Amino acid sequence: MMRTPRTARRGATVGLAIGSIALLTLTACGTTSGDSASTDETLTELGDAEGQVSILAWPGYVEDGSNSPDVDWVTPFEEETGCEVTSKTYGTSDEAVNLMKTGEYDVVAASGDATLRLIAGGDVAPVNTDLIPNYEGIFDFLKEKEWNSVDGQSYGVPHGYGANLLMYNTETFAEAPTSWDVVFDKAGENAGKVTAYDSPIYIADAAVYLMAHQPELGIENPYALDEEQFQAAVDLLKVQRESIGEYWSDYLKEIQAFETGDSVVGTTWQVIQNVLAGSGASTDVVLPEEGATGWSDTWMVASDAANVNCAYMWLDYIASPEANATATAYFGEAPSSQEACEYREDCEAYHAGDEEYASQIWYWTTPIAECVDGRTDVECVDYAQWTAAWQEIKG
């Protein structure tokens, strides 16, 4: 069984209220005020290593052998660069954003529900990818996206990624489902045994479904919902609530629920299916025809990094094929480059490098009032309102 700390990581990442997000608006340079880093402040050349670097990251992203002697990709970095690593883990994106404001960290690993806030708050700097040789090998479909760049300016280096898949019990479903309708319009057929991800960001899953089944709503991006579109997604989830046995955010609890048969269909991650398959459970996963939500994490450099040279060295190192392969495999996600697959035997299971597959994933992005789909004639519903609505949906 692959070790992964995802329980503490994904479940809590997007589950808390973000009252301040209502005020977040990105301008062309990705900031709300002039104190944020701008594109002309990017580093132009590297200097000597400072001898240390402070990293803020999700559990499992910066392993130095202290948790498990055979899991260590930090020591090779320190030996190679002379940059001694100190690290701190966090449990939610809100926590990460707050910690970055202390100015104590040089590097942060951030998910899409935090990156725009870090950029807008001036907490992270634009990144000069020319100074990161391993950036070139990263899959193009992960570069310069709305969650890791602004107007073509990169604000970080993509790390691992994955999709929120549909899991089903193969004894309950004689044929593999092809649509999310089994957890929405047809959820009643398995009432009490449907499961869904416990987070406000799950509203985007409903929006993905509506994009295909109610095109008249005009949804172009599940994280850019105007009031009418948002209400349609909320209404769909309120109906679904009647068939939900339990919402999950705990990795182990979902495994147990599918093993016992308490859950027979719902959202999941590939790594969870890997564990269940290893135990002989009657489950399988599919990426439905409507597509799915997912995540793509980004390594970012603090705008006031005290050790900027070592920070850049870390970004290059963690994007190197072997280090990236080791870190993403430990965590349970696809690596960021094809070369990394030379050091992994499970890339096919994670559809690593499959651009067509990746194009069906809507990666988590912070919903903000300024619509991330580019619309300027309406105001979109921000994440604070998503959080309030989620509590109402769950009752």
Short mmCIF file of C-alpha atoms in Angstrom, two decimals:
data_model
loop_
_atom_site.label_atom_id
_atom_site.label_comp_id
_atom_site.label_asym_id
_atom_site.label_seq_id
_atom_site.Cartn_x
_atom_site.Cartn_y
_atom_site.Cartn_z
CA MET A 1 0.00 0.00 0.00
CA MET A 2 1.28 3.44 -0.95
CA ARG A 3 1.74 5.73 1.99
CA THR A 4 -0.02 9.05 1.59
CA PRO A 5 -1.08 11.77 4.00
CA ARG A 6 -3.91 12.92 1.78
CA THR A 7 -6.48 12.51 4.59
CA ALA A 8 -5.22 15.55 6.43
CA ARG A 9 -4.50 17.38 3.24
CA ARG A 10 -7.38 17.38 0.80
CA GLY A 11 -10.24 17.03 3.19
CA ALA A 12 -9.37 20.14 5.11
CA THR A 13 -7.93 22.14 2.24
CA VAL A 14 -11.09 23.73 1.03
CA GLY A 15 -13.52 23.11 3.84
CA LEU A 16 -13.19 26.29 5.86
CA ALA A 17 -14.84 29.65 5.39
CA ILE A 18 -12.85 32.27 3.57
CA GLY A 19 -14.49 35.52 4.48
CA SER A 20 -11.73 37.65 3.05
CA ILE A 21 -12.04 36.11 -0.38
CA ALA A 22 -15.04 38.34 -1.05
CA LEU A 23 -12.59 41.21 -1.29
CA LEU A 24 -10.15 39.45 -3.59
CA THR A 25 -9.96 40.93 -7.07
CA LEU A 26 -7.16 40.32 -9.54
CA THR A 27 -5.95 43.09 -11.76
CA ALA A 28 -3.95 42.59 -14.93
CA CYS A 29 -0.77 42.06 -12.94
CA GLY A 30 -2.53 39.73 -10.55
CA THR A 31 -2.66 42.01 -7.52
CA THR A 32 -5.04 44.18 -5.59
CA SER A 33 -2.49 46.77 -4.55
CA GLY A 34 0.82 48.20 -5.55
CA ASP A 35 2.75 46.40 -2.81
CA SER A 36 2.56 43.09 -4.65
CA ALA A 37 5.34 41.70 -6.77
CA SER A 38 5.06 42.67 -10.44
CA THR A 39 6.40 40.98 -13.54
CA ASP A 40 9.37 43.33 -13.80
CA GLU A 41 10.54 42.21 -10.34
CA THR A 42 11.34 38.67 -11.45
CA LEU A 43 14.80 37.41 -10.67
CA THR A 44 17.13 37.77 -13.66
CA GLU A 45 20.02 35.59 -12.52
CA LEU A 46 20.92 33.27 -9.68
CA GLY A 47 23.59 34.06 -7.14
CA ASP A 48 25.36 31.89 -4.61
CA ALA A 49 23.35 29.58 -2.42
CA GLU A 50 22.57 31.17 0.94
CA GLY A 51 23.01 27.89 2.76
CA GLN A 52 19.43 27.40 3.86
CA VAL A 53 15.84 27.50 2.63
CA SER A 54 12.54 27.48 4.53
CA ILE A 55 9.69 25.56 2.92
CA LEU A 56 5.98 25.55 3.72
CA ALA A 57 4.15 22.56 2.24
CA TRP A 58 1.46 19.95 2.47
CA PRO A 59 2.30 16.86 4.56
CA GLY A 60 4.27 14.42 2.43
CA TYR A 61 5.77 17.00 0.07
CA VAL A 62 9.07 17.62 1.89
CA GLU A 63 10.26 14.28 3.28
CA ASP A 64 13.72 14.06 4.85
CA GLY A 65 13.66 10.55 6.28
CA SER A 66 12.43 11.58 9.71
CA ASN A 67 8.97 10.11 9.13
CA SER A 68 10.28 7.04 7.35
CA PRO A 69 13.99 6.24 6.82
CA ASP A 70 13.40 5.06 3.26
CA VAL A 71 11.47 8.18 2.24
CA ASP A 72 13.91 11.02 1.77
CA TRP A 73 14.35 13.35 -1.19
CA VAL A 74 15.46 16.33 0.92
CA THR A 75 18.90 15.00 1.87
CA PRO A 76 20.03 14.61 -1.77
CA PHE A 77 18.97 18.21 -2.40
CA GLU A 78 20.94 19.47 0.59
CA GLU A 79 24.03 17.54 -0.46
CA GLU A 80 23.76 18.77 -4.04
CA THR A 81 23.16 22.46 -3.31
CA GLY A 82 24.43 23.15 0.20
CA CYS A 83 20.98 24.55 1.07
CA GLU A 84 19.83 23.16 4.40
CA VAL A 85 16.08 22.66 4.44
CA THR A 86 13.76 23.58 7.26
CA SER A 87 10.11 22.84 6.63
CA LYS A 88 6.69 23.24 8.14
CA THR A 89 3.53 21.44 7.12
CA TYR A 90 0.04 22.87 7.14
CA GLY A 91 -3.40 21.31 7.00
CA THR A 92 -5.51 23.82 5.07
CA SER A 93 -5.02 26.36 2.33
CA ASP A 94 -6.30 29.06 4.68
CA GLU A 95 -3.52 28.19 7.09
CA ALA A 96 -0.94 28.33 4.31
CA VAL A 97 -2.09 31.78 3.19
CA ASN A 98 -1.91 33.10 6.75
CA LEU A 99 1.51 31.58 7.39
CA MET A 100 2.93 33.07 4.20
CA LYS A 101 2.01 36.52 5.46
CA THR A 102 4.50 36.09 8.31
CA GLY A 103 7.39 36.34 5.88
CA GLU A 104 9.10 33.35 7.49
CA TYR A 105 9.08 31.07 4.44
CA ASP A 106 10.97 31.14 1.16
CA VAL A 107 8.89 28.56 -0.70
CA VAL A 108 5.31 27.30 -0.51
CA ALA A 109 3.52 24.40 -2.18
CA ALA A 110 0.01 25.66 -2.90
CA SER A 111 -3.19 24.28 -4.37
CA GLY A 112 -5.41 26.18 -6.76
CA ASP A 113 -7.73 27.33 -4.01
CA ALA A 114 -4.82 29.26 -2.46
CA THR A 115 -2.61 30.37 -5.34
CA LEU A 116 -4.70 33.30 -6.53
CA ARG A 117 -4.97 34.62 -3.00
CA LEU A 118 -1.20 34.40 -2.57
CA ILE A 119 -0.65 36.23 -5.85
CA ALA A 120 -3.24 38.91 -5.14
CA GLY A 121 -1.91 39.46 -1.64
CA GLY A 122 1.62 40.00 -2.90
CA ASP A 123 2.85 37.04 -0.86
CA VAL A 124 4.50 35.28 -3.80
CA ALA A 125 6.65 36.62 -6.62
CA PRO A 126 6.57 36.02 -10.36
CA VAL A 127 8.96 33.22 -11.27
CA ASN A 128 11.59 33.43 -13.98
CA THR A 129 11.29 29.95 -15.45
CA ASP A 130 14.46 30.52 -17.52
CA LEU A 131 16.35 30.05 -14.26
CA ILE A 132 14.69 26.66 -13.70
CA PRO A 133 16.12 24.21 -16.28
CA ASN A 134 13.75 21.38 -15.33
CA TYR A 135 10.75 23.59 -16.05
CA GLU A 136 11.16 22.87 -19.75
CA GLY A 137 10.33 19.19 -19.26
CA ILE A 138 7.07 19.83 -17.41
CA PHE A 139 3.90 18.90 -19.29
CA ASP A 140 2.73 21.90 -21.30
CA PHE A 141 -0.87 21.40 -20.22
CA LEU A 142 0.14 22.28 -16.64
CA LYS A 143 1.92 25.52 -17.52
CA GLU A 144 0.56 29.06 -17.56
CA LYS A 145 -2.88 28.17 -16.28
CA GLU A 146 -5.32 30.42 -14.44
CA TRP A 147 -4.31 28.99 -11.06
CA ASN A 148 -0.52 29.39 -11.50
CA SER A 149 -0.06 32.41 -13.76
CA VAL A 150 -1.49 35.82 -14.57
CA ASP A 151 -1.46 37.24 -18.10
CA GLY A 152 1.15 34.74 -19.22
CA GLN A 153 3.46 35.42 -16.28
CA SER A 154 4.26 32.26 -14.33
CA TYR A 155 4.00 32.39 -10.56
CA GLY A 156 5.34 28.93 -9.89
CA VAL A 157 6.33 25.46 -10.98
CA PRO A 158 3.68 22.72 -11.37
CA HIS A 159 4.14 19.69 -9.14
CA GLY A 160 1.65 16.79 -9.06
CA TYR A 161 -1.91 16.61 -10.36
CA GLY A 162 -4.94 14.34 -10.35
CA ALA A 163 -8.67 14.01 -11.04
CA ASN A 164 -11.62 13.57 -8.73
CA LEU A 165 -12.98 10.37 -10.25
CA LEU A 166 -16.23 8.43 -10.06
CA MET A 167 -15.90 5.23 -8.01
CA TYR A 168 -18.50 2.49 -8.24
CA ASN A 169 -19.14 -0.94 -6.78
CA THR A 170 -18.78 -3.46 -9.62
CA GLU A 171 -21.37 -5.76 -8.04
CA THR A 172 -23.94 -2.97 -7.87
CA PHE A 173 -23.22 -1.74 -11.38
CA ALA A 174 -23.15 -4.59 -13.91
CA GLU A 175 -21.75 -2.12 -16.44
CA ALA A 176 -19.39 0.73 -15.72
CA PRO A 177 -21.18 4.08 -15.41
CA THR A 178 -20.27 6.61 -18.07
CA SER A 179 -21.88 9.68 -16.53
CA TRP A 180 -22.06 11.55 -13.24
CA ASP A 181 -25.83 11.10 -13.50
CA VAL A 182 -25.48 8.13 -11.11
CA VAL A 183 -24.73 10.57 -8.30
CA PHE A 184 -27.06 13.32 -9.48
CA ASP A 185 -30.21 12.69 -11.53
CA LYS A 186 -30.14 8.93 -10.84
CA ALA A 187 -28.81 9.11 -7.30
CA GLY A 188 -32.14 7.92 -5.93
CA GLU A 189 -31.48 4.46 -7.39
CA ASN A 190 -28.85 3.98 -4.69
CA ALA A 191 -30.27 6.25 -2.02
CA GLY A 192 -28.31 6.14 1.21
CA LYS A 193 -25.24 4.65 -0.46
CA VAL A 194 -24.12 7.63 -2.52
CA THR A 195 -21.07 9.51 -1.25
CA ALA A 196 -19.67 12.92 -2.13
CA TYR A 197 -16.62 14.96 -1.24
CA ASP A 198 -17.19 17.09 1.85
CA SER A 199 -16.11 20.55 0.76
CA PRO A 200 -17.57 23.75 -0.67
CA ILE A 201 -15.39 23.20 -3.75
CA TYR A 202 -17.63 20.19 -4.53
CA ILE A 203 -20.14 22.73 -5.84
CA ALA A 204 -17.88 22.82 -8.90
CA ASP A 205 -18.57 19.12 -9.45
CA ALA A 206 -22.25 19.93 -9.78
CA ALA A 207 -21.38 22.76 -12.16
CA VAL A 208 -19.36 20.38 -14.36
CA TYR A 209 -22.43 18.16 -14.60
CA LEU A 210 -24.69 21.11 -15.43
CA MET A 211 -22.33 22.28 -18.17
CA ALA A 212 -23.21 19.13 -20.09
CA HIS A 213 -26.82 18.61 -19.05
CA GLN A 214 -28.13 22.17 -18.86
CA PRO A 215 -26.12 24.02 -21.51
CA GLU A 216 -28.69 26.81 -21.52
CA LEU A 217 -27.13 27.99 -18.25
CA GLY A 218 -24.05 29.00 -20.21
CA ILE A 219 -21.50 27.69 -17.73
CA GLU A 220 -18.02 27.87 -19.29
CA ASN A 221 -15.94 27.29 -16.17
CA PRO A 222 -17.20 25.54 -13.00
CA TYR A 223 -15.27 28.00 -10.82
CA ALA A 224 -16.80 31.04 -12.52
CA LEU A 225 -20.49 30.96 -11.67
CA ASP A 226 -22.82 33.94 -11.76
CA GLU A 227 -25.77 34.01 -9.40
CA GLU A 228 -28.13 32.04 -11.66
CA GLN A 229 -25.52 29.39 -12.47
CA PHE A 230 -24.48 29.09 -8.86
CA GLN A 231 -28.05 28.66 -7.66
CA ALA A 232 -28.63 25.91 -10.22
CA ALA A 233 -25.61 24.02 -8.87
CA VAL A 234 -26.75 24.51 -5.27
CA ASP A 235 -30.26 23.30 -6.12
CA LEU A 236 -28.84 20.18 -7.76
CA LEU A 237 -26.79 19.42 -4.67
CA LYS A 238 -29.77 19.92 -2.38
CA VAL A 239 -31.64 17.27 -4.33
CA GLN A 240 -28.58 15.01 -4.23
CA ARG A 241 -28.41 15.45 -0.44
CA GLU A 242 -31.49 13.24 -0.08
CA SER A 243 -29.54 10.26 -1.45
CA ILE A 244 -26.21 10.87 0.29
CA GLY A 245 -25.26 8.27 2.88
CA GLU A 246 -22.31 10.31 4.06
CA TYR A 247 -19.99 13.02 2.84
CA TRP A 248 -16.32 12.14 3.07
CA SER A 249 -13.06 13.97 3.47
CA ASP A 250 -11.21 11.23 5.32
CA TYR A 251 -9.24 9.01 2.96
CA LEU A 252 -9.48 5.94 5.20
CA LYS A 253 -13.19 6.34 5.86
CA GLU A 254 -14.03 6.24 2.17
CA ILE A 255 -11.96 3.11 1.76
CA GLN A 256 -13.83 1.50 4.64
CA ALA A 257 -17.23 2.59 3.32
CA PHE A 258 -16.62 0.96 -0.07
CA GLU A 259 -15.18 -2.16 1.54
CA THR A 260 -18.28 -2.62 3.72
CA GLY A 261 -20.75 -1.65 1.01
CA ASP A 262 -22.02 1.38 2.93
CA SER A 263 -21.06 3.38 -0.15
CA VAL A 264 -21.48 2.04 -3.67
CA VAL A 265 -20.92 5.12 -5.82
CA GLY A 266 -19.37 8.57 -5.49
CA THR A 267 -16.31 10.77 -5.93
CA THR A 268 -12.84 9.43 -5.20
CA TRP A 269 -9.13 9.63 -6.04
CA GLN A 270 -7.09 7.17 -8.05
CA VAL A 271 -4.88 6.38 -5.07
CA ILE A 272 -7.94 5.23 -3.11
CA GLN A 273 -8.88 2.84 -5.90
CA ASN A 274 -5.30 1.56 -5.92
CA VAL A 275 -5.60 0.68 -2.23
CA LEU A 276 -9.00 -0.96 -2.68
CA ALA A 277 -7.81 -2.94 -5.68
CA GLY A 278 -4.89 -4.16 -3.62
CA SER A 279 -7.28 -5.52 -0.99
CA GLY A 280 -9.49 -7.21 -3.57
CA ALA A 281 -12.48 -4.89 -3.15
CA SER A 282 -15.23 -4.89 -5.78
CA THR A 283 -14.63 -1.35 -6.97
CA ASP A 284 -13.41 0.47 -10.03
CA VAL A 285 -13.14 4.08 -11.20
CA VAL A 286 -13.95 6.01 -14.33
CA LEU A 287 -13.59 9.53 -15.65
CA PRO A 288 -17.17 10.26 -16.75
CA GLU A 289 -18.06 11.73 -20.10
CA GLU A 290 -18.77 15.16 -18.57
CA GLY A 291 -15.21 15.46 -17.29
CA ALA A 292 -14.25 16.04 -13.65
CA THR A 293 -12.73 18.44 -11.17
CA GLY A 294 -9.19 17.87 -9.94
CA TRP A 295 -6.06 19.48 -8.55
CA SER A 296 -2.70 20.74 -9.78
CA ASP A 297 -0.33 21.97 -7.09
CA THR A 298 2.29 24.67 -7.59
CA TRP A 299 5.66 25.45 -5.96
CA MET A 300 5.87 29.21 -5.42
CA VAL A 301 8.56 31.60 -4.16
CA ALA A 302 7.81 34.16 -1.45
CA SER A 303 7.93 37.75 -2.66
CA ASP A 304 10.25 38.62 0.24
CA ALA A 305 12.21 35.36 0.29
CA ALA A 306 15.37 35.73 2.38
CA ASN A 307 16.97 32.82 0.53
CA VAL A 308 15.79 33.33 -3.02
CA ASN A 309 18.70 31.49 -4.64
CA CYS A 310 18.13 28.35 -2.59
CA ALA A 311 14.40 28.77 -3.24
CA TYR A 312 14.98 28.63 -7.00
CA MET A 313 17.30 25.68 -6.53
CA TRP A 314 14.52 23.83 -4.70
CA LEU A 315 11.99 24.59 -7.45
CA ASP A 316 14.39 23.20 -10.03
CA TYR A 317 15.28 20.16 -7.95
CA ILE A 318 11.72 19.15 -7.07
CA ALA A 319 10.83 19.42 -10.77
CA SER A 320 13.70 17.10 -11.72
CA PRO A 321 12.47 13.72 -12.98
CA GLU A 322 13.69 11.53 -10.12
CA ALA A 323 12.75 13.87 -7.28
CA ASN A 324 9.36 14.64 -8.78
CA ALA A 325 8.68 10.97 -9.40
CA THR A 326 9.56 10.07 -5.81
CA ALA A 327 7.54 12.87 -4.22
CA THR A 328 4.39 12.46 -6.32
CA ALA A 329 4.42 8.66 -6.01
CA TYR A 330 4.65 8.93 -2.23
CA PHE A 331 1.77 11.36 -2.19
CA GLY A 332 -0.42 9.50 -4.69
CA GLU A 333 -0.73 11.68 -7.81
CA ALA A 334 0.57 11.98 -11.36
CA PRO A 335 4.05 13.50 -11.80
CA SER A 336 4.62 16.72 -13.70
CA SER A 337 6.82 15.38 -16.53
CA GLN A 338 7.14 12.39 -18.83
CA GLU A 339 10.75 11.94 -17.77
CA ALA A 340 9.56 11.37 -14.20
CA CYS A 341 7.69 8.29 -15.38
CA GLU A 342 11.04 6.62 -16.02
CA TYR A 343 11.32 6.42 -12.23
CA ARG A 344 7.76 5.22 -11.61
CA GLU A 345 5.89 2.07 -12.57
CA ASP A 346 2.37 3.41 -12.06
CA CYS A 347 2.18 6.36 -14.45
CA GLU A 348 -0.37 4.58 -16.61
CA ALA A 349 -2.74 4.22 -13.65
CA TYR A 350 -2.54 7.97 -13.05
CA HIS A 351 -2.80 8.80 -16.77
CA ALA A 352 0.39 10.81 -16.47
CA GLY A 353 1.12 12.81 -19.60
CA ASP A 354 -2.19 11.96 -21.24
CA GLU A 355 -3.11 15.43 -22.46
CA GLU A 356 -6.53 14.38 -23.72
CA TYR A 357 -7.31 12.91 -20.32
CA ALA A 358 -5.95 15.98 -18.53
CA SER A 359 -8.03 18.29 -20.73
CA GLN A 360 -11.15 16.79 -19.16
CA ILE A 361 -10.07 17.90 -15.69
CA TRP A 362 -11.16 21.24 -14.25
CA TYR A 363 -8.40 21.94 -11.75
CA TRP A 364 -9.36 23.55 -8.45
CA THR A 365 -9.30 27.32 -8.77
CA THR A 366 -10.40 29.85 -6.16
CA PRO A 367 -13.84 31.24 -7.08
CA ILE A 368 -13.63 35.02 -6.95
CA ALA A 369 -15.93 37.92 -7.79
CA GLU A 370 -13.91 38.71 -10.91
CA CYS A 371 -14.98 35.78 -13.09
CA VAL A 372 -12.02 33.55 -13.93
CA ASP A 373 -13.65 32.65 -17.24
CA GLY A 374 -12.96 36.16 -18.50
CA ARG A 375 -16.47 37.59 -18.30
CA THR A 376 -16.61 41.24 -17.31
CA ASP A 377 -20.33 41.94 -17.67
CA VAL A 378 -21.29 39.99 -14.54
CA GLU A 379 -19.95 39.37 -11.06
CA CYS A 380 -19.26 35.80 -10.06
CA VAL A 381 -20.06 34.20 -6.72
CA ASP A 382 -16.97 34.17 -4.50
CA TYR A 383 -15.70 31.41 -2.25
CA ALA A 384 -17.15 32.90 0.93
CA GLN A 385 -20.60 32.42 -0.59
CA TRP A 386 -19.66 28.91 -1.72
CA THR A 387 -18.80 28.10 1.89
CA ALA A 388 -22.08 29.47 3.23
CA ALA A 389 -24.06 27.60 0.60
CA TRP A 390 -22.27 24.33 1.36
CA GLN A 391 -23.36 24.47 4.99
CA GLU A 392 -26.93 25.07 3.82
CA ILE A 393 -26.72 22.12 1.40
CA LYS A 394 -25.55 19.74 4.09
CA GLY A 395 -28.17 21.01 6.54
#
